[in-house]
Amino acid sequence: SKPSNAEIMALNETALLFKSNLFKLQVDELLAETLVAPNTKETRGLDAALKQIRDVLLSLKPVSEMPVDAASKVVRKLGHECDGLLSIPFPDPAPPAGMAIKLGFRPPSLVNVAGSYALGMAARTRSGFNVDVIAQMPSELFQERDHLNMRYFYKRAFYISMLFNGLKRSAISESFDMTVDCLRNDLRLPVVTLRPRSDIRQLAKLNCTVRIVPTIASDTLSLHRMGAGRNSIRPSFLIEGASDEDGLPATPQYNAALSADALVVTHMSYLFETTSVCADFARAAALLRIWHGQRSMRGRKIGDQKLSGGRINGFVLTMVLAWL
């Protein structure tokens, strides 16, 4: 019978792009074995768990704003009740005594699955794959100058404590082991990590890790104040009696960490748009992630210590591919 238009296009693609039928078959087989797509029979249990996690996060009770010491006592009390987190994972330096900052909690204004799994480009590796769930912190928890002197990261740390203990008190803890890890090995960016328990077979065989990542809306804080050349850590915050007037050094890594939290939804929207206009973008991004993993760029462990693989990760590579 006469070949269809789709078959003719596939033959032309093989001849022009792959140069070899064998190479194309190898790529197709690799992707078939490694790609993990949502809303399939294989991921039915995971998708149900993600919906359950979303419902729990949106139903958490608010906590009025209070000083750091009082907030620490609230976390300790909740942690004792649910065998959860007993202290707030503040970054270094921790809030100084008497710092004029109030920590409060409201349920997330937005909870969505993000990252490679949501985009259909999650690829299995030897260590499994990650599923990121963003929990957008409400704007009313922040003030105009919270980008300064670690204030944002202190509020974020308290927020992650409340998310952790809220999940720990729910039925989610029956299916997942929970810990607090650091995104990109950055102590300023704690995330809740959930790994399926070994006795939950449908989830455990996927070998996935769910990460709850707090974010903020892009208009919560002024992004123009967080440029690479701006200073966000005043000398007087670090050294008592230091002057804040002369030649403030730039804090690009600090600013980038905060800006990244504010731009998660913007970046995801851009990647979704790219995926919709380029049918093979997800497959190409998955291949790039597999290559990245095979080149040992994800980081490695020596004993119990995890060594960073650098700032180049799957997300960065996917964004670069989308810009090409």
PDB file of N, CA, C and O in Angstrom, residues 57 60-63 71 74-75 78 85 88-89 104-106 156-169 192:
ATOM      1  N   LEU A  57      -1.532  20.387  51.313  1.00  0.00           N
ATOM      2  CA  LEU A  57      -0.863  21.691  51.405  1.00  0.00           C
ATOM      3  C   LEU A  57      -1.874  22.837  51.378  1.00  0.00           C
ATOM      4  O   LEU A  57      -1.722  23.821  52.116  1.00  0.00           O
ATOM      5  N   LEU A  60      -3.752  23.419  54.890  1.00  0.00           N
ATOM      6  CA  LEU A  60      -3.025  23.720  56.118  1.00  0.00           C
ATOM      7  C   LEU A  60      -3.561  24.993  56.772  1.00  0.00           C
ATOM      8  O   LEU A  60      -3.961  25.941  56.082  1.00  0.00           O
ATOM      9  N   LYS A  61      -3.547  25.022  58.087  1.00  0.00           N
ATOM     10  CA  LYS A  61      -4.096  26.161  58.831  1.00  0.00           C
ATOM     11  C   LYS A  61      -3.080  27.298  58.898  1.00  0.00           C
ATOM     12  O   LYS A  61      -1.879  27.070  59.043  1.00  0.00           O
ATOM     13  N   PRO A  62      -3.562  28.544  58.815  1.00  0.00           N
ATOM     14  CA  PRO A  62      -2.642  29.693  58.904  1.00  0.00           C
ATOM     15  C   PRO A  62      -2.101  29.875  60.314  1.00  0.00           C
ATOM     16  O   PRO A  62      -2.697  29.416  61.293  1.00  0.00           O
ATOM     17  N   VAL A  63      -0.972  30.536  60.391  1.00  0.00           N
ATOM     18  CA  VAL A  63      -0.347  30.876  61.676  1.00  0.00           C
ATOM     19  C   VAL A  63      -0.044  32.366  61.655  1.00  0.00           C
ATOM     20  O   VAL A  63       0.577  32.867  60.709  1.00  0.00           O
ATOM     21  N   ALA A  71       8.097  31.735  66.911  1.00  0.00           N
ATOM     22  CA  ALA A  71       7.933  30.836  65.762  1.00  0.00           C
ATOM     23  C   ALA A  71       8.700  29.537  65.971  1.00  0.00           C
ATOM     24  O   ALA A  71       8.222  28.450  65.624  1.00  0.00           O
ATOM     25  N   VAL A  74       6.680  27.293  68.169  1.00  0.00           N
ATOM     26  CA  VAL A  74       5.549  26.698  67.446  1.00  0.00           C
ATOM     27  C   VAL A  74       6.017  25.484  66.656  1.00  0.00           C
ATOM     28  O   VAL A  74       5.388  24.414  66.674  1.00  0.00           O
ATOM     29  N   VAL A  75       7.145  25.625  65.956  1.00  0.00           N
ATOM     30  CA  VAL A  75       7.671  24.512  65.168  1.00  0.00           C
ATOM     31  C   VAL A  75       8.053  23.349  66.072  1.00  0.00           C
ATOM     32  O   VAL A  75       7.766  22.179  65.769  1.00  0.00           O
ATOM     33  N   LEU A  78       4.822  21.559  67.269  1.00  0.00           N
ATOM     34  CA  LEU A  78       4.226  20.746  66.204  1.00  0.00           C
ATOM     35  C   LEU A  78       5.096  19.533  65.896  1.00  0.00           C
ATOM     36  O   LEU A  78       4.582  18.434  65.642  1.00  0.00           O
ATOM     37  N   LEU A  85       9.662  17.957  62.310  1.00  0.00           N
ATOM     38  CA  LEU A  85      10.775  18.880  62.409  1.00  0.00           C
ATOM     39  C   LEU A  85      10.699  19.637  63.730  1.00  0.00           C
ATOM     40  O   LEU A  85       9.664  20.214  64.070  1.00  0.00           O
ATOM     41  N   ILE A  88      13.655  25.191  63.067  1.00  0.00           N
ATOM     42  CA  ILE A  88      13.561  25.833  61.764  1.00  0.00           C
ATOM     43  C   ILE A  88      14.921  25.745  61.066  1.00  0.00           C
ATOM     44  O   ILE A  88      15.942  26.109  61.665  1.00  0.00           O
ATOM     45  N   PRO A  89      14.989  25.264  59.827  1.00  0.00           N
ATOM     46  CA  PRO A  89      16.288  25.110  59.136  1.00  0.00           C
ATOM     47  C   PRO A  89      16.818  26.442  58.601  1.00  0.00           C
ATOM     48  O   PRO A  89      16.964  26.636  57.394  1.00  0.00           O
ATOM     49  N   GLY A 104       5.318  34.239  59.684  1.00  0.00           N
ATOM     50  CA  GLY A 104       3.940  33.765  59.676  1.00  0.00           C
ATOM     51  C   GLY A 104       3.740  32.721  58.599  1.00  0.00           C
ATOM     52  O   GLY A 104       4.632  32.443  57.781  1.00  0.00           O
ATOM     53  N   PHE A 105       2.544  32.138  58.590  1.00  0.00           N
ATOM     54  CA  PHE A 105       2.257  31.087  57.608  1.00  0.00           C
ATOM     55  C   PHE A 105       0.832  31.234  57.093  1.00  0.00           C
ATOM     56  O   PHE A 105      -0.105  31.508  57.849  1.00  0.00           O
ATOM     57  N   ARG A 106       0.680  31.066  55.793  1.00  0.00           N
ATOM     58  CA  ARG A 106      -0.622  30.946  55.137  1.00  0.00           C
ATOM     59  C   ARG A 106      -0.530  29.775  54.162  1.00  0.00           C
ATOM     60  O   ARG A 106       0.554  29.489  53.649  1.00  0.00           O
ATOM     61  N   ARG A 156      11.303  31.930  54.418  1.00  0.00           N
ATOM     62  CA  ARG A 156      11.190  30.703  53.629  1.00  0.00           C
ATOM     63  C   ARG A 156      11.470  29.477  54.497  1.00  0.00           C
ATOM     64  O   ARG A 156      10.801  28.452  54.375  1.00  0.00           O
ATOM     65  N   ALA A 157      12.469  29.584  55.385  1.00  0.00           N
ATOM     66  CA  ALA A 157      12.819  28.460  56.260  1.00  0.00           C
ATOM     67  C   ALA A 157      11.665  28.126  57.208  1.00  0.00           C
ATOM     68  O   ALA A 157      11.368  26.945  57.445  1.00  0.00           O
ATOM     69  N   PHE A 158      11.022  29.156  57.751  1.00  0.00           N
ATOM     70  CA  PHE A 158       9.871  28.900  58.616  1.00  0.00           C
ATOM     71  C   PHE A 158       8.734  28.264  57.810  1.00  0.00           C
ATOM     72  O   PHE A 158       8.053  27.339  58.286  1.00  0.00           O
ATOM     73  N   TYR A 159       8.542  28.728  56.592  1.00  0.00           N
ATOM     74  CA  TYR A 159       7.478  28.191  55.737  1.00  0.00           C
ATOM     75  C   TYR A 159       7.710  26.709  55.454  1.00  0.00           C
ATOM     76  O   TYR A 159       6.777  25.902  55.513  1.00  0.00           O
ATOM     77  N   ILE A 160       8.968  26.344  55.180  1.00  0.00           N
ATOM     78  CA  ILE A 160       9.258  24.932  54.885  1.00  0.00           C
ATOM     79  C   ILE A 160       9.027  24.084  56.124  1.00  0.00           C
ATOM     80  O   ILE A 160       8.594  22.920  56.035  1.00  0.00           O
ATOM     81  N   SER A 161       9.275  24.636  57.308  1.00  0.00           N
ATOM     82  CA  SER A 161       9.029  23.902  58.549  1.00  0.00           C
ATOM     83  C   SER A 161       7.549  23.586  58.708  1.00  0.00           C
ATOM     84  O   SER A 161       7.169  22.470  59.092  1.00  0.00           O
ATOM     85  N   MET A 162       6.706  24.569  58.388  1.00  0.00           N
ATOM     86  CA  MET A 162       5.265  24.365  58.520  1.00  0.00           C
ATOM     87  C   MET A 162       4.742  23.389  57.465  1.00  0.00           C
ATOM     88  O   MET A 162       3.852  22.571  57.742  1.00  0.00           O
ATOM     89  N   LEU A 163       5.301  23.445  56.255  1.00  0.00           N
ATOM     90  CA  LEU A 163       4.905  22.479  55.227  1.00  0.00           C
ATOM     91  C   LEU A 163       5.291  21.062  55.645  1.00  0.00           C
ATOM     92  O   LEU A 163       4.506  20.118  55.507  1.00  0.00           O
ATOM     93  N   PHE A 164       6.516  20.914  56.156  1.00  0.00           N
ATOM     94  CA  PHE A 164       7.009  19.603  56.561  1.00  0.00           C
ATOM     95  C   PHE A 164       6.119  19.015  57.653  1.00  0.00           C
ATOM     96  O   PHE A 164       5.654  17.859  57.546  1.00  0.00           O
ATOM     97  N   ASN A 165       5.889  19.768  58.716  1.00  0.00           N
ATOM     98  CA  ASN A 165       5.099  19.236  59.825  1.00  0.00           C
ATOM     99  C   ASN A 165       3.639  19.035  59.440  1.00  0.00           C
ATOM    100  O   ASN A 165       2.979  18.121  59.939  1.00  0.00           O
ATOM    101  N   GLY A 166       3.135  19.871  58.523  1.00  0.00           N
ATOM    102  CA  GLY A 166       1.772  19.664  58.037  1.00  0.00           C
ATOM    103  C   GLY A 166       1.636  18.364  57.273  1.00  0.00           C
ATOM    104  O   GLY A 166       0.668  17.613  57.449  1.00  0.00           O
ATOM    105  N   LEU A 167       2.610  18.060  56.415  1.00  0.00           N
ATOM    106  CA  LEU A 167       2.597  16.794  55.679  1.00  0.00           C
ATOM    107  C   LEU A 167       2.833  15.613  56.607  1.00  0.00           C
ATOM    108  O   LEU A 167       2.255  14.537  56.429  1.00  0.00           O
ATOM    109  N   LYS A 168       3.686  15.821  57.607  1.00  0.00           N
ATOM    110  CA  LYS A 168       3.996  14.749  58.543  1.00  0.00           C
ATOM    111  C   LYS A 168       2.770  14.336  59.352  1.00  0.00           C
ATOM    112  O   LYS A 168       2.614  13.163  59.726  1.00  0.00           O
ATOM    113  N   ARG A 169       1.868  15.279  59.611  1.00  0.00           N
ATOM    114  CA  ARG A 169       0.661  15.001  60.391  1.00  0.00           C
ATOM    115  C   ARG A 169      -0.433  14.354  59.537  1.00  0.00           C
ATOM    116  O   ARG A 169      -1.452  13.914  60.063  1.00  0.00           O
ATOM    117  N   VAL A 192      11.259  20.180  51.115  1.00  0.00           N
ATOM    118  CA  VAL A 192      10.760  18.938  51.705  1.00  0.00           C
ATOM    119  C   VAL A 192      10.928  17.828  50.672  1.00  0.00           C
ATOM    120  O   VAL A 192      10.471  17.954  49.535  1.00  0.00           O
TER     121      VAL A 192
END
